[in-house]
PDB file of C-alpha atoms in Angstrom:
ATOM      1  CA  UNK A1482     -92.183-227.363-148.024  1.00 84.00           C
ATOM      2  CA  UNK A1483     -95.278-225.405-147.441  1.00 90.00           C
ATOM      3  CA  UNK A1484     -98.693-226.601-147.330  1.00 91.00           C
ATOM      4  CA  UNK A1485    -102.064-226.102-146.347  1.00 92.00           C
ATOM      5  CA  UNK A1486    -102.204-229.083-144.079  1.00 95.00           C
ATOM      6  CA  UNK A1487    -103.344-227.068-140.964  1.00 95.00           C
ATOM      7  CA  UNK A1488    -105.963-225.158-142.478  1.00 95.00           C
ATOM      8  CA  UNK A1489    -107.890-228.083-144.341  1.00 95.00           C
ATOM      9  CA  UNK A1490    -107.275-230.318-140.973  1.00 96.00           C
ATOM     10  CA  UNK A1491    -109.365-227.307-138.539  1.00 96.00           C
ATOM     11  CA  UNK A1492    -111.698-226.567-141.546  1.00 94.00           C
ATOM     12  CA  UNK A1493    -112.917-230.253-141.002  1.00 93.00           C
ATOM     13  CA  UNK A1494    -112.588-229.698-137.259  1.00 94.00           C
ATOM     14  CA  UNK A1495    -110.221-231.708-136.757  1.00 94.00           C
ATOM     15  CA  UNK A1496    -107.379-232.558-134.108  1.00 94.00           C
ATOM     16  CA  UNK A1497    -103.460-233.866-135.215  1.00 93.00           C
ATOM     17  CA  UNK A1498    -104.195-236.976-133.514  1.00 90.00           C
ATOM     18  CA  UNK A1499    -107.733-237.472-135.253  1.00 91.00           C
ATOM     19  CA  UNK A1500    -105.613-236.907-138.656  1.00 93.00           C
ATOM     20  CA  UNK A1501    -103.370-238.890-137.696  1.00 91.00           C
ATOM     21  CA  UNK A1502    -104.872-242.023-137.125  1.00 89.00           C
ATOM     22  CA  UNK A1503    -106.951-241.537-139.650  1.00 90.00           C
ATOM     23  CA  UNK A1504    -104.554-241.798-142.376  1.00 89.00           C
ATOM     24  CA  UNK A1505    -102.553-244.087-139.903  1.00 86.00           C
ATOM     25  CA  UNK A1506     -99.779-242.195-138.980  1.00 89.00           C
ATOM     26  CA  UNK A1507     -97.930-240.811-136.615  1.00 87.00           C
ATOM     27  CA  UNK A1508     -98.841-237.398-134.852  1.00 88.00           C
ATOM     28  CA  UNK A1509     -95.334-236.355-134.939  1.00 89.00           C
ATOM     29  CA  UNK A1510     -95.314-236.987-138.745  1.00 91.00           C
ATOM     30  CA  UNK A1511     -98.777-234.176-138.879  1.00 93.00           C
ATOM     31  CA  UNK A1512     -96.676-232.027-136.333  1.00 93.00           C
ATOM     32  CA  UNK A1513     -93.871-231.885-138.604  1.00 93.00           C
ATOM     33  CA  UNK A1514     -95.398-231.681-141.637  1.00 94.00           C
ATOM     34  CA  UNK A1515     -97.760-228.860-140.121  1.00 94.00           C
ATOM     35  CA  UNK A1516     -94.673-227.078-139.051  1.00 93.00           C
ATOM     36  CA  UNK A1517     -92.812-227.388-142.812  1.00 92.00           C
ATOM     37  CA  UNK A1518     -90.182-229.283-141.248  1.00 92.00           C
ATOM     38  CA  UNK A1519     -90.366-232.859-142.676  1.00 92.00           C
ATOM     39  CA  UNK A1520     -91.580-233.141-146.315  1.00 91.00           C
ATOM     40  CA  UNK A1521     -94.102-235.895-146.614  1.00 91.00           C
ATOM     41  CA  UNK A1522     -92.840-239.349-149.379  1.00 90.00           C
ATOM     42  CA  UNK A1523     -94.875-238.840-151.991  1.00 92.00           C
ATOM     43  CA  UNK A1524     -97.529-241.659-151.055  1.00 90.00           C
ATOM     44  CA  UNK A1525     -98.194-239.827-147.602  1.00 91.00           C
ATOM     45  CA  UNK A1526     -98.724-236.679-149.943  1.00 93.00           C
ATOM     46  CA  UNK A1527    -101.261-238.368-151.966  1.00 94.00           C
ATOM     47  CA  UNK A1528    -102.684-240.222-149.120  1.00 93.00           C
ATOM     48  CA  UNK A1529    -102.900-236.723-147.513  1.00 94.00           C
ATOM     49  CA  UNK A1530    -104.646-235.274-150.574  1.00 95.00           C
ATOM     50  CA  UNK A1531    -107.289-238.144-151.076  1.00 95.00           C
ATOM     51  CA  UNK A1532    -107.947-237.664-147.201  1.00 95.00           C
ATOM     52  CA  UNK A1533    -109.435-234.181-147.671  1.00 95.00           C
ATOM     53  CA  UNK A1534    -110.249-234.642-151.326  1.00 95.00           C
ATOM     54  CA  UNK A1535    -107.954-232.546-153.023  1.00 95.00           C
ATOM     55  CA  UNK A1536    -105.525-232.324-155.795  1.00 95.00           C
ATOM     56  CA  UNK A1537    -101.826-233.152-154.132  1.00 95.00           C
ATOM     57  CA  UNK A1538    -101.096-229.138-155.891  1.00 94.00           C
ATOM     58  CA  UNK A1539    -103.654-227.444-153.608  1.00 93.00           C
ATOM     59  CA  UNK A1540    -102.590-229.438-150.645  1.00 94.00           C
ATOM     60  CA  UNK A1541     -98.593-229.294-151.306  1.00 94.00           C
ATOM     61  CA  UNK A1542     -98.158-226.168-153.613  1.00 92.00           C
ATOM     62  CA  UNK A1543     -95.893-226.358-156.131  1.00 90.00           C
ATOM     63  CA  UNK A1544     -92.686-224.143-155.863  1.00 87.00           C
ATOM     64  CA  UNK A1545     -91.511-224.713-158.850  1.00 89.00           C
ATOM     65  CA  UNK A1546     -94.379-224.216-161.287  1.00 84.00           C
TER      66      UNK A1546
ATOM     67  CA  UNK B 271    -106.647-252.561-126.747  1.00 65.00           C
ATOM     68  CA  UNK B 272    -105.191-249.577-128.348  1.00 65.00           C
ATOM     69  CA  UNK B 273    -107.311-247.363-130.606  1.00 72.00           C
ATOM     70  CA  UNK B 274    -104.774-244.863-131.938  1.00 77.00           C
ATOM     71  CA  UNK B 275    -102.174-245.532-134.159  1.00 79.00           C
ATOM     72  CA  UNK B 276     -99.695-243.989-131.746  1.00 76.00           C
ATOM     73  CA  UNK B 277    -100.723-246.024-129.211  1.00 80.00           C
ATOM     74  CA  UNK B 278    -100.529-249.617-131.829  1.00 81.00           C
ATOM     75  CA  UNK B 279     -97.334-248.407-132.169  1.00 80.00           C
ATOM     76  CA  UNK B 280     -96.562-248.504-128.559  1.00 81.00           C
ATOM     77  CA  UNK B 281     -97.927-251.827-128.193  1.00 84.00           C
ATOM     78  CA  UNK B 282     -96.050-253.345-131.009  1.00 81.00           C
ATOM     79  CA  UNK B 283     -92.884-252.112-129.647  1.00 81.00           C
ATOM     80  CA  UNK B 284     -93.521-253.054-126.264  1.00 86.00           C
ATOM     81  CA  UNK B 285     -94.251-256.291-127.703  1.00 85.00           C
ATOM     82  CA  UNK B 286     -91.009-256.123-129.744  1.00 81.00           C
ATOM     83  CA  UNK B 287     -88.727-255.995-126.989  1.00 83.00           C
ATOM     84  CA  UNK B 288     -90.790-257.885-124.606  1.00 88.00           C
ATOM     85  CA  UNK B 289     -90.838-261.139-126.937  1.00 84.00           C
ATOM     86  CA  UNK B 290     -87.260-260.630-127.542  1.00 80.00           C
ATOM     87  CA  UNK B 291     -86.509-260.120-123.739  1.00 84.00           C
ATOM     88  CA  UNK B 292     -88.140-263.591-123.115  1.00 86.00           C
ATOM     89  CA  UNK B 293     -86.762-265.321-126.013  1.00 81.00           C
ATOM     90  CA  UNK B 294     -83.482-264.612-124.429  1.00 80.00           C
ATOM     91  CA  UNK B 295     -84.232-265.920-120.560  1.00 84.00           C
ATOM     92  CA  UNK B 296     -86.206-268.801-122.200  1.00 85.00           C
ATOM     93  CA  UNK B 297     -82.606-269.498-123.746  1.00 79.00           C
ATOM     94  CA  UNK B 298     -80.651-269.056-121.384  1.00 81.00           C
ATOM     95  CA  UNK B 299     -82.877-270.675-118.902  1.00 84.00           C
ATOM     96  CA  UNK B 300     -82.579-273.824-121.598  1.00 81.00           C
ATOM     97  CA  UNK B 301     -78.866-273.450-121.680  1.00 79.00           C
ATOM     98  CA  UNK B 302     -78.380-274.297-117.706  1.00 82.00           C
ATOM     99  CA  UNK B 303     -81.603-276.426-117.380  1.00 85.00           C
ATOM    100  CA  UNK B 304     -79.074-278.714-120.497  1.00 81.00           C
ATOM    101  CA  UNK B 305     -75.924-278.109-118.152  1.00 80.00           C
ATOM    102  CA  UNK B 306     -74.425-275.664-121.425  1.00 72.00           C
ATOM    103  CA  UNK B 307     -72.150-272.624-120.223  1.00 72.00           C
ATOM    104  CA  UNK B 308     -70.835-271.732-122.507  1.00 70.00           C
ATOM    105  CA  UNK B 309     -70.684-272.149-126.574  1.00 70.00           C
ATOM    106  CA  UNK B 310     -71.630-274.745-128.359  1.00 75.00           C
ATOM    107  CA  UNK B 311     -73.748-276.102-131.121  1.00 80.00           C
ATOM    108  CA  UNK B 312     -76.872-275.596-128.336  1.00 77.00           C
ATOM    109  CA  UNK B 313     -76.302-272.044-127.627  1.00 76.00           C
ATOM    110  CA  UNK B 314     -75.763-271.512-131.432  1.00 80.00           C
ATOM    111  CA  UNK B 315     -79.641-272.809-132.195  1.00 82.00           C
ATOM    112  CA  UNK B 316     -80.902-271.377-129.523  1.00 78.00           C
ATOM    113  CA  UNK B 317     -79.271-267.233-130.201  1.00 79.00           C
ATOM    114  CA  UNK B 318     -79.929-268.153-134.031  1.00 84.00           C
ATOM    115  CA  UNK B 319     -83.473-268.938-132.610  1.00 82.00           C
ATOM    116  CA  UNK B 320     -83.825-266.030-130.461  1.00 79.00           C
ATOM    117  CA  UNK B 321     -82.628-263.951-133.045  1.00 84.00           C
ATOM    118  CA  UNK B 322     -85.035-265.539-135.585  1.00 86.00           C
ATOM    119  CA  UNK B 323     -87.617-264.365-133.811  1.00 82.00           C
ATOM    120  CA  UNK B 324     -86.270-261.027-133.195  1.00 83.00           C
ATOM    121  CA  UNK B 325     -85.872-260.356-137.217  1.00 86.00           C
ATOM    122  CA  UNK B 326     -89.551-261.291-137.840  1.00 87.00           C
ATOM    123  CA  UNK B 327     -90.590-259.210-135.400  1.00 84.00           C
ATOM    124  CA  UNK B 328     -87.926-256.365-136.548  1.00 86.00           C
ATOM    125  CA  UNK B 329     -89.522-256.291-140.414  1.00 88.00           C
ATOM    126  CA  UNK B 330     -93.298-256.571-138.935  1.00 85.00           C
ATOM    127  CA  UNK B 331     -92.471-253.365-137.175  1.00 84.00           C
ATOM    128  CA  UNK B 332     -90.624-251.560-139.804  1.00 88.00           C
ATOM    129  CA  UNK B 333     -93.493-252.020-141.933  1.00 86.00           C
ATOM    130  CA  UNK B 334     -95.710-250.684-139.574  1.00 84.00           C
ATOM    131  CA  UNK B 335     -93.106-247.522-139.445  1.00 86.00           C
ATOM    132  CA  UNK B 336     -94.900-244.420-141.459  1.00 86.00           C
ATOM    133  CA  UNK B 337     -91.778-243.386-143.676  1.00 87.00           C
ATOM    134  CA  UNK B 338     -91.192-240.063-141.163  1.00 89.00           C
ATOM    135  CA  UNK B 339     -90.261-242.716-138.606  1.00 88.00           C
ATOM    136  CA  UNK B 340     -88.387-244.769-140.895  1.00 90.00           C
ATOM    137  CA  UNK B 341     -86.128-241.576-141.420  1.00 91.00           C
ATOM    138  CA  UNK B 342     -85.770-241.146-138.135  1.00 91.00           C
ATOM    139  CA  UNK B 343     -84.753-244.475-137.366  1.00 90.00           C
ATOM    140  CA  UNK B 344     -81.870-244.031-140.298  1.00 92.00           C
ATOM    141  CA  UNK B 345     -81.443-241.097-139.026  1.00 93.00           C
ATOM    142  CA  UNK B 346     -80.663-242.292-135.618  1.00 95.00           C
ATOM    143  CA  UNK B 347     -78.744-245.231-136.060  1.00 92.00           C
ATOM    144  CA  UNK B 348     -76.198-243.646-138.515  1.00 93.00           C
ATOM    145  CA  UNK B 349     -75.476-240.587-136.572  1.00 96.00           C
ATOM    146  CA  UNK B 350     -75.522-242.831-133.434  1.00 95.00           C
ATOM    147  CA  UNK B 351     -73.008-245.172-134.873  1.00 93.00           C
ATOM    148  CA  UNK B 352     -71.039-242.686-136.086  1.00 93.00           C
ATOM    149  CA  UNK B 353     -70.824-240.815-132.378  1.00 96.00           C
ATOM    150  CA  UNK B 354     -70.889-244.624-130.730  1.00 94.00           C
ATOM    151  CA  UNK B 355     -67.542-245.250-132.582  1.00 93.00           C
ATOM    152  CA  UNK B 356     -66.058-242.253-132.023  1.00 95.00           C
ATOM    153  CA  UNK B 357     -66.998-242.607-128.378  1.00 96.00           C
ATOM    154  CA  UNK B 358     -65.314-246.121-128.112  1.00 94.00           C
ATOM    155  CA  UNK B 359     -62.294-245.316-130.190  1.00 93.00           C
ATOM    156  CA  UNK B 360     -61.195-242.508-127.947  1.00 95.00           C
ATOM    157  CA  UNK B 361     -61.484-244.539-124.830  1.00 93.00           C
ATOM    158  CA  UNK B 362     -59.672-247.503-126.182  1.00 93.00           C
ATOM    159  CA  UNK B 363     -56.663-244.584-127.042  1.00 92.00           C
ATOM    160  CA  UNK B 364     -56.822-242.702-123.814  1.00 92.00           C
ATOM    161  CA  UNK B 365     -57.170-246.318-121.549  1.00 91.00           C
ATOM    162  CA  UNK B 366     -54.339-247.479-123.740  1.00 90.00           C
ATOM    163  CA  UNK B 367     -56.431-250.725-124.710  1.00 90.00           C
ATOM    164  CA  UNK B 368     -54.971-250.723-127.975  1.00 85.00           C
ATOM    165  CA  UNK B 369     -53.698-254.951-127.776  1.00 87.00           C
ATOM    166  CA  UNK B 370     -56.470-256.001-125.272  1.00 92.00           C
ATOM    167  CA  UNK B 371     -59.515-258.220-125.869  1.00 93.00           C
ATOM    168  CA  UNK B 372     -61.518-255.814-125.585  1.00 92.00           C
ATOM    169  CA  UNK B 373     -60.709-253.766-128.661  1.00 94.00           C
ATOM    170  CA  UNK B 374     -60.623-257.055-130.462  1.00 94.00           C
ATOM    171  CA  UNK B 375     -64.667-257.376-129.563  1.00 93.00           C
ATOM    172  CA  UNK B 376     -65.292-253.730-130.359  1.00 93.00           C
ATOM    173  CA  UNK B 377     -63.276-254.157-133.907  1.00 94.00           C
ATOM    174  CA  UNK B 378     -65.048-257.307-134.692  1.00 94.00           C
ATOM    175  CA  UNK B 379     -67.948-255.985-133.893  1.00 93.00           C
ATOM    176  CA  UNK B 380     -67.160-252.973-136.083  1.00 93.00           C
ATOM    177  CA  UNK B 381     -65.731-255.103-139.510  1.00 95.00           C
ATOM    178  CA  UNK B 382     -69.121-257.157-138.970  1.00 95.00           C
ATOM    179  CA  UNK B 383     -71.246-253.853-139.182  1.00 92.00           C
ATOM    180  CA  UNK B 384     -69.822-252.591-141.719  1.00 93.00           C
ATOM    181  CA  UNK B 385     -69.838-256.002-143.923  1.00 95.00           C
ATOM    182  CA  UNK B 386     -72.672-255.994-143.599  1.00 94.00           C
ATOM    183  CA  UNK B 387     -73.988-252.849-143.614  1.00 92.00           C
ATOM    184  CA  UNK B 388     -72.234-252.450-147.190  1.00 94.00           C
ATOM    185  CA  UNK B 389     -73.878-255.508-148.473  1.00 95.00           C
ATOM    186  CA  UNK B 390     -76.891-253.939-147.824  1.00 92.00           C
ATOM    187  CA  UNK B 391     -76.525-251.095-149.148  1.00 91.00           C
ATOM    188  CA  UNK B 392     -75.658-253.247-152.533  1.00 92.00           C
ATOM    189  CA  UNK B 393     -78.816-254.723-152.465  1.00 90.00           C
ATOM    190  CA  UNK B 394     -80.693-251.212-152.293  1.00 87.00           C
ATOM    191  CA  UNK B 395     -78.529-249.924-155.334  1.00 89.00           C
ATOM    192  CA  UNK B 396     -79.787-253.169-157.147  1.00 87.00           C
ATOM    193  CA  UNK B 397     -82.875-252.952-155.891  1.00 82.00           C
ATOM    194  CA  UNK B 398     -83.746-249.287-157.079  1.00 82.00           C
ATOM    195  CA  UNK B 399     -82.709-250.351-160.106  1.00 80.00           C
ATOM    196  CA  UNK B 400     -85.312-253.628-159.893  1.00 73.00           C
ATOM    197  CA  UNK B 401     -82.365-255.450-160.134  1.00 67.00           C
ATOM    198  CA  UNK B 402     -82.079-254.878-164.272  1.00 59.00           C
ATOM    199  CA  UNK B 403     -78.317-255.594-163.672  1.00 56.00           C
ATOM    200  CA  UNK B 404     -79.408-259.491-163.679  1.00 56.00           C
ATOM    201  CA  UNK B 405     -81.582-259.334-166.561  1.00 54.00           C
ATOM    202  CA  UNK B 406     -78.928-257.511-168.304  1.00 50.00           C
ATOM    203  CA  UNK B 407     -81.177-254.091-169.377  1.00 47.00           C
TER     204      UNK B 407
END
């Protein structure tokens, strides 16, 4: 699924691992989700989204919409 | 003490198979120190012990799991069992085991797996369906 994970994460400065532990996960799971191969549950997504203050839609685009 | 996430989840499965690891010897240790070889009410207590404390620790550190891990470990453990028995059924047929002991642990072993692995998966079908089948919705 595409997403603007990457570019909100270096807007803030910020490394994987510094995201990652931050929303206490893994930095394989930010990897992954970085590289559109593993779509987040939706908690993560909205855990994500409240991280960087966004709607879940600007973070994780809807395809379908 | 870690500071990372990654690096909590090192520590709690180092301590997962650690405690387990020691559980065991402490057992076994028991087991000779009380003269028991083999079987037995003893060694009963003590593996349902052991593996007591292995199931606590097992749910503590699938909760800890984000749910990208928790796919992989599905992940991994069907597709390994699958291969696993695969493995094991062709070397049983090539060795020519077919009658022996030993395919009577491994198909034990299997049936037991699979019980319960269908049980299981029972309980998740009720469960995703917050178990309305009892309440009769």
């Amino acid at each position: 699924m595409k997403n603007g994970l990457r570019s909100y994460r270096t807007k803030l400065g910020m490394s994987q691992l510094e995201l990652a532990d931050a929303i206490e996960v893994t930095r394989q799971s930010i990897i992954a989700i970085e590289a559109e191969k593993y779509d987040p549950s939706l908690p993560m997504a909205y855990r994500l989204a409240a991280y960087f203050e966004v709607p879940v839609e600007t973070l994780f685009p809807n395809p379908w919409r | 003490m870690p500071r990372t996430y990654s690096e909590k989840m090192t520590r709690r499965a180092v301590i997962f198979v650690v405690v387990t690891l020691v559980a065991a010897f402490i057992a076994k240790a028991l087991m000779r120190l009380w003269g028991v070889n083999d079987g037995g009410w003893i060694a009963f207590g003590l593996m349902l012990s052991a593996f007591a404390v292995f199931f606590v620790l097992a749910v503590k550190f699938w909760q800890s799991l984000d749910d990208m891990q928790r796919q992989g470990q599905a992940w991994s453990w069907y597709w390994g069992s699958i291969v696993s028995t695969a493995i094991i059924g062709c070397w049983i047929a090539g060795a020519g085991l077919g009658k022996s002991d030993f395919t009577k642990g491994v198909g034990t072993l299997l049936i037991l797996q699979l019980g319960c692995s269908l049980l299981l998966q029972g309980f998740w079908w009720l469960k995703g369906r917050s178990f309305s089948f009892w309440s009769g919705e």
